[in-house]
CSV table of C-alpha atoms and ligand atoms in Angstrom, one decimal:
chain,number,residue,atom,x,y,z
A,1,MET,CA,7.0,-3.3,50.3
A,2,SER,CA,10.3,-4.1,51.9
A,3,PRO,CA,13.5,-4.3,49.6
A,4,ALA,CA,13.6,-8.1,50.1
A,5,ALA,CA,10.0,-8.6,49.2
A,6,GLU,CA,10.5,-6.3,46.2
A,7,GLU,CA,13.3,-8.5,45.0
A,8,HIS,CA,11.2,-11.6,45.1
A,9,ALA,CA,8.3,-9.7,43.6
A,10,ILE,CA,10.4,-9.2,40.4
A,11,LEU,CA,9.8,-12.8,39.5
A,12,ASP,CA,6.3,-13.3,40.9
A,13,PRO,CA,3.8,-12.7,38.1
A,14,ALA,CA,1.2,-11.9,40.7
A,15,LEU,CA,3.3,-9.0,42.1
A,16,ALA,CA,5.5,-8.0,39.2
A,17,LYS,CA,5.0,-4.7,37.3
A,18,PRO,CA,3.7,-4.8,33.7
A,19,PHE,CA,6.5,-5.2,31.1
A,20,PRO,CA,6.5,-1.6,29.9
A,21,GLN,CA,7.1,-0.3,33.4
A,22,ALA,CA,9.4,-3.0,34.5
A,23,VAL,CA,11.6,-2.5,31.5
A,24,LEU,CA,12.4,1.2,32.2
A,25,PRO,CA,15.1,0.7,34.8
A,26,VAL,CA,16.9,-1.8,32.6
A,27,LEU,CA,16.8,0.5,29.6
A,28,ARG,CA,18.5,3.2,31.8
A,29,ASN,CA,21.2,0.8,32.9
A,30,PRO,CA,23.9,0.7,30.2
A,31,GLN,CA,26.2,-1.7,32.2
A,32,LEU,CA,23.5,-4.3,32.5
A,33,ARG,CA,22.6,-4.0,28.8
A,34,LYS,CA,26.3,-4.3,27.9
A,35,ASN,CA,26.6,-7.5,30.1
A,36,VAL,CA,23.5,-9.1,28.5
A,37,ALA,CA,24.5,-8.2,24.9
A,38,HIS,CA,28.1,-9.5,25.4
A,39,ALA,CA,27.0,-12.8,27.0
A,40,ILE,CA,24.4,-13.4,24.3
A,41,ASP,CA,26.9,-12.6,21.5
A,42,VAL,CA,29.3,-15.3,22.8
A,43,ILE,CA,26.6,-17.9,23.2
A,44,GLN,CA,25.0,-17.1,19.8
A,45,GLY,CA,28.4,-17.3,18.0
A,46,LYS,CA,29.1,-20.8,19.5
A,47,ARG,CA,25.6,-22.1,18.7
A,48,ALA,CA,25.7,-20.9,15.1
A,49,LYS,CA,29.0,-22.7,14.6
A,50,LEU,CA,27.9,-26.0,16.1
A,51,VAL,CA,24.5,-26.0,14.4
A,52,ALA,CA,26.1,-25.4,11.0
A,53,GLU,CA,28.2,-28.6,11.4
A,54,LYS,CA,25.1,-30.8,11.9
A,55,ALA,CA,23.9,-31.7,8.4
A,56,ASP,CA,20.8,-33.3,9.9
A,57,TRP,CA,19.8,-30.4,12.2
A,58,GLN,CA,16.4,-29.8,10.7
A,59,GLU,CA,15.6,-33.6,10.8
A,60,LEU,CA,16.6,-33.6,14.5
A,61,ARG,CA,14.3,-30.7,15.1
A,62,THR,CA,11.5,-32.5,13.4
A,63,ALA,CA,12.1,-35.7,15.4
A,64,ALA,CA,12.3,-33.7,18.7
A,65,ALA,CA,9.0,-31.9,17.9
A,66,ALA,CA,7.3,-35.2,17.1
A,67,ILE,CA,8.6,-36.9,20.3
A,68,ARG,CA,7.4,-34.0,22.5
A,69,SER,CA,4.0,-33.7,20.8
A,70,HIS,CA,3.5,-37.5,21.2
A,71,ALA,CA,4.4,-37.3,24.9
A,72,LEU,CA,2.0,-34.4,25.4
A,73,ASP,CA,-0.8,-36.0,23.4
A,74,ASN,CA,-0.5,-39.1,25.7
A,75,LEU,CA,0.6,-37.4,28.9
A,76,GLY,CA,-1.7,-39.2,31.2
A,77,PHE,CA,-0.5,-42.6,30.0
A,78,TYR,CA,3.2,-41.7,30.2
A,79,LEU,CA,2.9,-40.0,33.7
A,80,GLU,CA,1.2,-43.1,35.1
A,81,GLN,CA,3.9,-45.3,33.5
A,82,PHE,CA,6.6,-43.1,35.0
A,83,GLU,CA,5.0,-43.3,38.5
A,84,ALA,CA,4.7,-47.1,38.3
A,85,ARG,CA,8.3,-47.7,37.1
A,86,CYS,CA,9.8,-45.1,39.5
A,87,THR,CA,7.9,-46.8,42.4
A,88,VAL,CA,9.1,-50.2,41.4
A,89,ALA,CA,12.7,-48.9,41.4
A,90,GLY,CA,12.3,-47.6,45.0
A,91,GLY,CA,11.2,-44.0,44.4
A,92,HIS,CA,8.1,-42.2,45.8
A,93,VAL,CA,6.0,-40.1,43.5
A,94,HIS,CA,3.9,-37.2,44.8
A,95,TRP,CA,1.4,-35.2,42.8
A,96,ALA,CA,1.0,-31.4,43.3
A,97,ALA,CA,-1.9,-29.6,41.8
A,98,ASP,CA,-0.4,-26.2,42.4
A,99,ALA,CA,2.6,-24.3,43.8
A,100,ALA,CA,1.2,-24.2,47.4
A,101,GLU,CA,0.7,-28.0,47.4
A,102,ALA,CA,4.2,-28.6,46.0
A,103,ARG,CA,5.8,-26.4,48.6
A,104,GLN,CA,3.9,-28.1,51.4
A,105,ILE,CA,4.8,-31.6,50.1
A,106,ILE,CA,8.5,-30.7,50.0
A,107,LEU,CA,8.4,-29.1,53.4
A,108,ASP,CA,6.7,-32.1,54.9
A,109,LEU,CA,9.4,-34.4,53.4
A,110,LEU,CA,12.1,-32.2,54.8
A,111,ARG,CA,10.5,-32.3,58.2
A,112,GLN,CA,10.2,-36.1,58.1
A,113,GLU,CA,14.0,-36.1,57.5
A,114,GLY,CA,14.5,-33.6,60.3
A,115,ALA,CA,16.3,-31.4,57.8
A,116,SER,CA,17.1,-27.8,58.7
A,117,GLU,CA,19.3,-27.3,55.7
A,118,VAL,CA,19.0,-28.4,52.1
A,119,ILE,CA,21.3,-28.2,49.0
A,120,LYS,CA,19.8,-27.5,45.7
A,121,ILE,CA,20.9,-28.0,42.1
A,122,LYS,CA,19.5,-25.4,39.7
A,123,THR,CA,15.7,-25.9,39.3
A,124,MET,CA,13.6,-23.3,37.6
A,125,THR,CA,10.5,-25.1,38.7
A,126,SER,CA,11.4,-24.4,42.3
A,127,ALA,CA,11.8,-20.7,41.4
A,128,GLU,CA,8.4,-20.9,39.7
A,129,ILE,CA,6.8,-22.0,43.0
A,130,GLN,CA,8.9,-19.6,45.1
A,131,LEU,CA,10.3,-22.5,47.1
A,132,ASN,CA,13.3,-20.8,48.6
A,133,PRO,CA,11.5,-18.0,50.4
A,134,PHE,CA,8.9,-20.4,51.6
A,135,LEU,CA,11.5,-22.9,53.0
A,136,GLU,CA,13.5,-20.1,54.6
A,137,ALA,CA,10.4,-18.7,56.2
A,138,SER,CA,9.7,-22.2,57.5
A,139,GLY,CA,13.1,-22.5,59.1
A,140,VAL,CA,14.9,-24.5,56.4
A,141,ARG,CA,18.1,-22.9,55.0
A,142,THR,CA,18.6,-23.4,51.3
A,143,TYR,CA,22.0,-23.5,49.6
A,144,GLU,CA,22.1,-23.2,45.8
A,145,THR,CA,25.0,-25.2,44.3
A,146,ASP,CA,25.0,-24.1,40.6
A,147,LEU,CA,27.7,-21.4,40.3
A,148,ALA,CA,25.4,-18.8,38.8
A,149,GLU,CA,22.7,-19.6,41.3
A,150,ILE,CA,25.2,-19.1,44.2
A,151,ILE,CA,26.2,-15.7,42.8
A,152,LEU,CA,22.5,-14.7,42.7
A,153,GLN,CA,21.7,-16.1,46.1
A,154,LEU,CA,24.6,-14.5,47.8
A,155,GLY,CA,24.0,-11.2,45.9
A,156,ASP,CA,20.2,-11.3,46.7
A,157,GLN,CA,19.4,-11.1,43.1
A,158,GLU,CA,17.0,-12.9,40.8
A,159,PRO,CA,17.8,-14.9,37.6
A,160,SER,CA,17.5,-13.2,34.3
A,161,HIS,CA,18.1,-16.1,31.9
A,162,ILE,CA,17.0,-19.8,32.1
A,163,VAL,CA,20.4,-21.3,31.2
A,164,VAL,CA,22.8,-18.6,32.3
A,165,PRO,CA,20.9,-17.2,35.3
A,166,ALA,CA,23.5,-14.6,36.2
A,167,LEU,CA,24.0,-13.4,32.6
A,168,HIS,CA,23.4,-9.8,33.6
A,169,ILE,CA,26.3,-9.8,36.1
A,170,ASN,CA,30.0,-9.4,35.1
A,171,ARG,CA,33.0,-10.8,36.9
A,172,ALA,CA,33.9,-7.6,38.7
A,173,GLN,CA,30.4,-7.7,40.2
A,174,VAL,CA,30.8,-11.4,41.1
A,175,ARG,CA,34.1,-10.5,42.9
A,176,GLU,CA,32.3,-7.9,44.9
A,177,ILE,CA,29.5,-10.3,45.9
A,178,PHE,CA,32.0,-13.1,46.9
A,179,ALA,CA,34.3,-10.8,48.7
A,180,ARG,CA,31.4,-9.3,50.7
A,181,LYS,CA,29.5,-12.6,51.5
A,182,MET,CA,32.5,-15.0,51.9
A,183,GLY,CA,34.7,-12.5,53.7
A,184,LEU,CA,37.4,-12.7,51.1
A,185,GLU,CA,38.6,-9.1,50.9
A,186,ASN,CA,41.7,-9.9,48.8
A,187,LEU,CA,39.9,-11.9,46.1
A,188,SER,CA,40.6,-10.8,42.5
A,189,ASP,CA,38.2,-11.0,39.6
A,190,ASP,CA,40.3,-13.7,37.9
A,191,PRO,CA,37.8,-16.4,36.9
A,192,LYS,CA,40.0,-19.1,38.3
A,193,GLU,CA,40.1,-17.5,41.7
A,194,LEU,CA,36.4,-16.8,41.7
A,195,THR,CA,35.7,-20.5,40.8
A,196,ASN,CA,38.0,-21.7,43.6
A,197,ALA,CA,36.3,-19.5,46.1
A,198,ALA,CA,32.9,-21.0,45.1
A,199,ARG,CA,34.4,-24.5,45.2
A,200,THR,CA,35.7,-24.1,48.7
A,201,TYR,CA,32.4,-22.6,49.8
A,202,LEU,CA,30.4,-25.5,48.2
A,203,ARG,CA,32.5,-28.4,49.3
A,204,ARG,CA,31.6,-27.9,52.9
A,205,LYS,CA,27.9,-27.9,52.0
A,206,PHE,CA,28.1,-31.0,49.8
A,207,LEU,CA,29.8,-32.9,52.7
A,208,ASP,CA,27.7,-31.6,55.5
A,209,VAL,CA,24.1,-31.3,54.2
A,210,PRO,CA,22.4,-34.7,53.8
A,211,THR,CA,19.3,-33.6,51.9
A,212,ALA,CA,19.0,-32.2,48.4
A,213,ILE,CA,16.5,-30.8,46.0
A,214,SER,CA,16.9,-31.0,42.2
A,215,GLY,CA,14.9,-30.2,39.1
A,216,ALA,CA,14.7,-32.5,36.1
A,217,ASN,CA,15.4,-31.8,32.4
A,218,PHE,CA,13.6,-35.0,31.5
A,219,LEU,CA,11.6,-37.8,33.2
A,220,ILE,CA,11.8,-41.2,31.4
A,221,ALA,CA,8.5,-43.0,31.4
A,222,GLU,CA,9.7,-46.4,30.4
A,223,SER,CA,12.3,-46.6,33.2
A,224,GLY,CA,11.0,-44.3,35.8
A,225,GLY,CA,14.3,-42.4,35.7
A,226,VAL,CA,15.2,-38.7,35.9
A,227,ALA,CA,17.8,-36.9,33.7
A,228,VAL,CA,19.6,-33.6,34.6
A,229,VAL,CA,22.1,-31.9,32.3
A,230,GLU,CA,24.5,-29.3,33.6
A,231,SER,CA,28.0,-27.9,33.0
A,232,GLU,CA,29.8,-27.8,36.3
A,233,GLY,CA,29.6,-31.1,38.1
A,234,ASN,CA,28.0,-29.4,41.1
A,235,GLY,CA,24.8,-31.0,40.1
A,236,ARG,CA,26.3,-34.5,40.1
A,237,MET,CA,27.7,-33.9,43.6
A,238,CYS,CA,24.3,-32.8,44.7
A,239,LEU,CA,22.7,-35.8,43.2
A,240,THR,CA,25.1,-38.4,44.5
A,241,LEU,CA,26.3,-37.3,48.0
A,242,PRO,CA,23.1,-36.7,50.0
A,243,LYS,CA,21.1,-39.3,51.8
A,244,THR,CA,17.7,-37.9,50.6
A,245,MET,CA,16.9,-36.6,47.1
A,246,ILE,CA,13.7,-34.7,46.3
A,247,THR,CA,13.2,-34.0,42.6
A,248,LEU,CA,10.7,-31.4,41.6
A,249,ALA,CA,9.5,-31.6,38.0
A,250,GLY,CA,6.7,-30.1,35.8
A,251,ILE,CA,4.4,-32.8,34.5
A,252,GLU,CA,5.3,-31.9,30.9
A,253,LYS,CA,8.9,-33.1,31.3
A,254,VAL,CA,8.2,-36.7,30.5
A,255,LEU,CA,9.7,-38.5,27.5
A,256,PRO,CA,8.3,-41.9,26.5
A,257,ARG,CA,11.6,-43.8,26.0
A,258,PHE,CA,15.2,-43.7,27.1
A,259,GLN,CA,16.2,-43.6,23.4
A,260,ASP,CA,14.4,-40.3,23.0
A,261,LEU,CA,17.3,-38.7,25.0
A,262,GLU,CA,19.5,-39.3,22.0
A,263,VAL,CA,17.6,-36.7,20.0
A,264,MET,CA,17.0,-34.3,22.9
A,265,LEU,CA,20.6,-34.2,24.2
A,266,GLN,CA,22.0,-33.4,20.7
A,267,LEU,CA,19.7,-30.5,20.4
A,268,LEU,CA,19.7,-29.2,23.9
A,269,ALA,CA,23.5,-28.7,24.4
A,270,ARG,CA,23.9,-27.0,21.0
A,271,SER,CA,20.9,-24.8,21.4
A,272,ALA,CA,21.6,-23.9,25.1
A,273,THR,CA,25.3,-23.3,25.5
A,274,GLY,CA,26.8,-23.9,22.0
A,275,GLU,CA,28.4,-27.2,23.0
A,276,ARG,CA,28.4,-30.5,21.2
A,277,MET,CA,27.6,-32.3,24.4
A,278,ASN,CA,27.0,-30.8,27.8
A,279,PRO,CA,29.8,-31.8,30.3
A,280,TYR,CA,27.6,-33.6,32.8
A,281,THR,CA,24.5,-35.7,32.1
A,282,SER,CA,23.2,-37.4,35.2
A,283,LEU,CA,20.6,-40.1,35.1
A,284,TRP,CA,19.2,-41.8,38.2
A,285,THR,CA,16.4,-44.3,38.6
A,286,GLY,CA,15.0,-45.0,42.0
A,287,VAL,CA,17.3,-46.2,44.8
A,288,ALA,CA,20.4,-48.4,44.5
A,289,PRO,CA,21.4,-49.9,47.9
A,290,GLY,CA,24.7,-48.5,49.2
A,291,ASP,CA,25.1,-46.1,46.2
A,292,GLY,CA,23.7,-42.5,46.1
A,293,PRO,CA,20.6,-41.2,47.9
A,294,GLN,CA,18.7,-43.9,49.8
A,295,ASN,CA,15.4,-41.9,49.9
A,296,PHE,CA,14.2,-40.7,46.6
A,297,HIS,CA,11.1,-38.6,46.0
A,298,VAL,CA,9.7,-37.0,42.8
A,299,VAL,CA,7.1,-34.2,43.1
A,300,LEU,CA,5.2,-33.9,39.9
A,301,LEU,CA,3.9,-30.3,39.5
A,302,ASP,CA,0.8,-29.3,37.5
A,303,ASN,CA,0.4,-25.6,38.5
A,304,GLY,CA,-1.6,-24.6,35.4
A,305,ARG,CA,-0.1,-27.1,32.9
A,306,SER,CA,-3.2,-29.2,32.5
A,307,SER,CA,-5.2,-26.1,31.4
A,308,ILE,CA,-2.5,-25.3,28.8
A,309,LEU,CA,-2.6,-28.9,27.7
A,310,ALA,CA,-6.3,-28.8,27.1
A,311,ARG,CA,-6.0,-26.0,24.5
A,312,PRO,CA,-4.9,-27.1,21.1
A,313,THR,CA,-2.9,-24.0,20.0
A,314,HIS,CA,-1.4,-23.4,23.5
A,315,ARG,CA,-0.4,-27.0,24.1
A,316,GLN,CA,2.8,-26.6,22.1
A,317,THR,CA,4.1,-24.3,24.8
A,318,LEU,CA,4.7,-27.4,26.9
A,319,LYS,CA,7.0,-28.9,24.4
A,320,CYS,CA,9.7,-26.5,25.6
A,321,ILE,CA,13.0,-28.1,26.8
A,322,ARG,CA,14.3,-24.9,28.3
A,323,CYS,CA,17.3,-24.4,26.0
A,324,ALA,CA,17.0,-20.5,25.9
A,325,ALA,CA,17.8,-20.3,22.2
A,326,CYS,CA,14.6,-18.2,21.7
A,327,MET,CA,15.7,-15.6,24.2
A,328,ASN,CA,19.2,-15.5,22.9
A,329,THR,CA,17.9,-14.6,19.4
A,330,CYS,CA,15.1,-12.3,20.5
A,331,PRO,CA,15.7,-8.6,19.7
A,332,VAL,CA,13.5,-7.6,22.6
A,333,TYR,CA,15.2,-9.8,25.2
A,334,ARG,CA,18.6,-8.6,23.9
A,335,GLN,CA,17.6,-5.0,24.9
A,336,THR,CA,15.8,-5.8,28.1
A,337,GLY,CA,17.4,-8.8,29.8
A,338,GLY,CA,15.2,-11.1,31.8
A,339,HIS,CA,14.0,-9.2,34.9
A,340,ALA,CA,11.5,-7.1,33.0
A,341,TYR,CA,9.4,-10.2,32.2
A,342,GLY,CA,8.5,-10.6,35.9
A,343,SER,CA,8.9,-14.3,35.8
A,344,VAL,CA,11.5,-17.1,36.2
A,345,TYR,CA,10.7,-17.7,32.5
A,346,PRO,CA,11.8,-14.7,30.5
A,347,GLY,CA,12.2,-14.1,26.8
A,348,PRO,CA,9.8,-15.4,24.1
A,349,ILE,CA,9.0,-18.6,26.0
A,350,GLY,CA,8.3,-16.6,29.1
A,351,ALA,CA,6.1,-14.3,27.1
A,352,ILE,CA,3.8,-17.2,26.3
A,353,LEU,CA,4.3,-19.5,29.3
A,354,THR,CA,4.0,-17.0,32.2
A,355,PRO,CA,0.6,-15.6,31.2
A,356,GLN,CA,-0.7,-19.1,30.8
A,357,LEU,CA,0.7,-20.4,34.1
A,358,ALA,CA,-0.7,-17.2,35.7
A,359,GLU,CA,-4.1,-17.9,33.9
A,360,MET,CA,-3.9,-14.4,32.4
A,361,HIS,CA,-4.8,-12.8,35.7
A,362,HIS,CA,-1.4,-11.2,35.6
A,363,ALA,CA,1.3,-10.7,33.1
A,364,GLN,CA,-1.1,-9.5,30.4
A,365,SER,CA,1.5,-7.2,29.0
A,366,LEU,CA,4.0,-10.1,28.2
A,367,PRO,CA,2.4,-11.3,24.9
A,368,PHE,CA,3.0,-7.8,23.6
A,369,ALA,CA,6.7,-7.9,24.5
A,370,SER,CA,7.6,-9.1,21.0
A,371,SER,CA,8.1,-7.7,17.5
A,372,LEU,CA,6.6,-11.0,16.1
A,373,CYS,CA,9.7,-11.3,13.9
A,374,GLY,CA,9.6,-15.1,14.2
A,375,ALA,CA,13.3,-15.6,15.0
A,376,CYS,CA,12.3,-17.6,18.1
A,377,TYR,CA,10.3,-20.1,16.0
A,378,GLU,CA,13.3,-20.5,13.6
A,379,VAL,CA,15.7,-21.5,16.3
A,380,CYS,CA,13.5,-23.5,18.6
A,381,PRO,CA,14.8,-27.1,18.6
A,382,VAL,CA,11.3,-28.5,19.2
A,383,LYS,CA,9.6,-26.1,16.7
A,384,ILE,CA,7.3,-24.3,19.0
A,385,ASN,CA,5.4,-21.7,17.0
A,386,ILE,CA,5.8,-18.9,19.6
A,387,PRO,CA,4.4,-16.1,17.3
A,388,GLU,CA,1.2,-18.1,16.8
A,389,VAL,CA,0.7,-18.5,20.5
A,390,LEU,CA,1.6,-14.9,21.1
A,391,LEU,CA,-1.2,-13.8,18.7
A,392,GLU,CA,-3.7,-16.1,20.4
A,393,LEU,CA,-2.8,-14.6,23.8
A,394,ARG,CA,-2.9,-11.1,22.5
A,395,SER,CA,-6.5,-11.6,21.3
A,396,GLU,CA,-7.4,-13.1,24.7
A,397,VAL,CA,-5.9,-10.1,26.5
A,398,VAL,CA,-7.9,-7.7,24.3
A,399,ASN,CA,-11.1,-9.6,24.8
A,400,GLN,CA,-10.5,-9.8,28.6
A,401,GLU,CA,-9.9,-6.0,28.7
A,402,ARG,CA,-12.9,-5.3,26.6
A,403,LYS,CA,-15.1,-7.3,29.0
A,404,GLN,CA,-13.6,-5.4,31.9
A,405,VAL,CA,-14.1,-1.8,30.5
A,406,GLY,CA,-17.1,-2.5,28.3
A,407,ARG,CA,-17.0,-2.3,24.5
A,408,ILE,CA,-18.1,1.3,24.3
A,409,PHE,CA,-15.0,2.5,26.3
A,410,ASP,CA,-12.5,0.2,24.6
A,411,PRO,CA,-10.0,2.4,22.8
A,412,MET,CA,-9.3,-0.3,20.2
A,413,TYR,CA,-13.0,-0.7,19.4
A,414,LEU,CA,-13.5,3.0,19.2
A,415,GLY,CA,-10.4,3.5,17.0
A,416,LEU,CA,-11.6,0.8,14.6
A,417,ARG,CA,-15.1,2.2,14.5
A,418,MET,CA,-13.6,5.7,13.7
A,419,ALA,CA,-11.4,4.2,11.0
A,420,ASN,CA,-14.4,2.5,9.5
A,421,VAL,CA,-16.1,5.9,9.1
A,422,LEU,CA,-12.9,7.6,7.8
A,423,PHE,CA,-12.2,5.1,5.1
A,424,SER,CA,-15.8,4.7,4.0
A,425,LYS,CA,-15.8,7.8,1.7
A,426,ALA,CA,-13.0,9.6,-0.1
A,427,TRP,CA,-14.3,13.0,0.9
A,428,ILE,CA,-14.4,12.1,4.6
A,429,PHE,CA,-10.9,10.7,4.4
A,430,HIS,CA,-9.6,13.9,2.7
A,431,THR,CA,-11.4,16.2,5.2
A,432,ALA,CA,-10.0,14.2,8.1
A,433,GLN,CA,-6.5,14.4,6.6
A,434,TRP,CA,-6.8,18.1,6.2
A,435,PHE,CA,-7.8,18.6,9.9
A,436,GLY,CA,-5.2,16.1,11.0
A,437,ARG,CA,-2.5,18.0,9.1
A,438,ILE,CA,-3.4,21.3,10.7
A,439,GLY,CA,-3.6,19.7,14.2
A,440,LEU,CA,-0.2,18.0,14.0
A,441,ARG,CA,1.5,21.3,13.0
A,442,PHE,CA,1.1,22.4,16.6
A,443,PHE,CA,3.2,19.4,17.7
A,444,THR,CA,5.8,19.4,14.9
A,445,GLY,CA,9.2,20.8,15.9
A,446,LYS,CA,11.5,23.0,13.8
A,447,ASP,CA,13.4,19.9,12.8
A,448,GLY,CA,10.3,18.4,11.2
A,449,TRP,CA,9.8,15.8,13.9
A,450,ILE,CA,7.1,15.3,16.5
A,451,HIS,CA,8.7,14.6,19.9
A,452,TRP,CA,5.6,14.7,22.0
A,453,LEU,CA,1.9,13.8,21.6
A,454,PRO,CA,-0.9,13.9,24.2
A,455,SER,CA,-3.1,11.0,25.3
A,456,VAL,CA,-3.0,7.7,23.4
A,457,GLY,CA,-0.5,9.3,20.8
A,458,GLY,CA,1.9,9.7,23.7
A,459,LYS,CA,2.4,5.9,23.8
A,460,TRP,CA,4.3,6.3,20.5
A,461,THR,CA,6.3,9.4,21.4
A,462,GLN,CA,7.2,8.0,24.8
A,463,THR,CA,9.8,5.8,23.1
A,464,ARG,CA,10.3,7.2,19.6
A,465,ASP,CA,9.9,10.3,17.5
A,466,LEU,CA,7.4,10.7,14.7
A,467,ARG,CA,8.1,12.3,11.4
A,468,GLY,CA,5.9,15.4,10.9
A,469,LEU,CA,3.5,15.3,7.9
A,470,PRO,CA,4.8,16.8,4.7
A,471,SER,CA,3.1,20.0,3.5
A,472,GLN,CA,1.5,18.2,0.6
A,473,THR,CA,-0.2,14.8,0.3
A,474,PHE,CA,0.8,12.5,-2.5
A,475,HIS,CA,-2.6,13.0,-4.1
A,476,GLY,CA,-2.1,16.8,-4.0
A,477,TRP,CA,1.4,16.5,-5.5
A,478,TRP,CA,0.1,14.2,-8.2
A,479,ALA,CA,-2.7,16.5,-9.2
A,480,SER,CA,-0.4,19.6,-9.2
A,481,ARG,CA,2.5,18.1,-11.1
A,482,PRO,CA,3.2,19.5,-14.6
A,483,LYS,CA,1.5,17.2,-17.1
A,484,GLU,CA,3.4,15.7,-20.0
A,485,GLY,CA,3.1,17.7,-23.3
A,486,LYS,CA,1.7,20.8,-21.5
B,501,SF4,S1,10.7,-22.3,23.4
B,501,SF4,FE1,12.1,-23.5,22.2
B,501,SF4,S2,13.9,-22.2,22.0
B,501,SF4,FE2,12.7,-21.3,23.7
B,501,SF4,S3,13.6,-22.3,25.5
B,501,SF4,FE3,11.8,-23.6,24.8
B,501,SF4,S4,12.8,-25.1,23.5
B,501,SF4,FE4,14.3,-23.5,23.7
């Protein structure tokens, strides 16, 4: 595989390595881990402060969970309402069953416009369908306009976080990328200078490129409108200056009423970036003559979402509003960053969403990339019970593997059968203990620890040491202790 293809394969669940393998280079990269930990500490600190000042935080979470559940339970109705209202307002709605269809619809629309270039405001859904490589291969140049996305695009890197995609990169690394790709040798790593360099680079694109692609944070069914929240204003430039706007959105993004935004926006900004209100909230509905884009298209993407919707426990996955609070609090994400998840959706939400979008053909290792501590559930503004879905997915993976290898060769099945025999009689258990104790002595070091075990036991010692067994069992010690009064 070429280096460029390998770079894209990082976030393609069909090509990405399993989590335990993908994580190894990250664990050996102290700079990356430092960058991730530092950025998360800053966001977490801000979030905790702002959540604490909202006395009705839990009520807001309950309301948001109810709104999202209601929207999903009546998704067909609200999507049709969105389509009807958006069409009346002058927009065109397109339905895409999968990634390939969505890519083709967008390419056809760009060709109708004669577009050879397109500006984009951050859209994870476009990364999900691998839109950029497809458009580039079809002769359309793509320009990201979100600052973090520019850094990644110019640096040929993939996002590692859903709100702060370049979280793993520090400003010295940003300076190096900008200096190299923008030909600015004397650029310093002063944030103001870096921002100015990006601004100069972007202004030309905003003014010259007449076609744009956006994502959507929310689709409003009652008005047929679209909402995008962002922090820099680049999104707003991207949404207002071009002649043609193509919005790509997952079908689950729909909210029934405009009023529902009141709840969602209070939760989203605080959970995502630790702000009371995000700096730019753009809302647009259809086409307004002489103001903003005059051609407006919405591509509604399914790509596995209907299958998730059909399953009661799994359905809650689609409530997600992509705030990233779950990954910021996750002890696993904190150590690994996002690339190890092999998907545009990393962290706890990625661990449940990616395997479902990939229909469990790939990414089977992701549901196990969790300690099941439940921190993600506690912070989730729409109350997605991520541990519950993780457990469901784990059982599906085990059943799938069992079917593939046959029950008789399944290590889990064999282990449980053996445990059944061992625990059935005290004398069998004590005999097994005795043999186990003798066997483990060969692997126990002088320091009393086991640093290496063969075969399945090696999965434990690969990442941690194991305390050697003491010379006496508790039962042995109890039986041999001096008795009272004797
Ligand atoms: S699962 Fe919850 S916490 Fe995680 S990104 Fe989605 S909404 Fe935010």
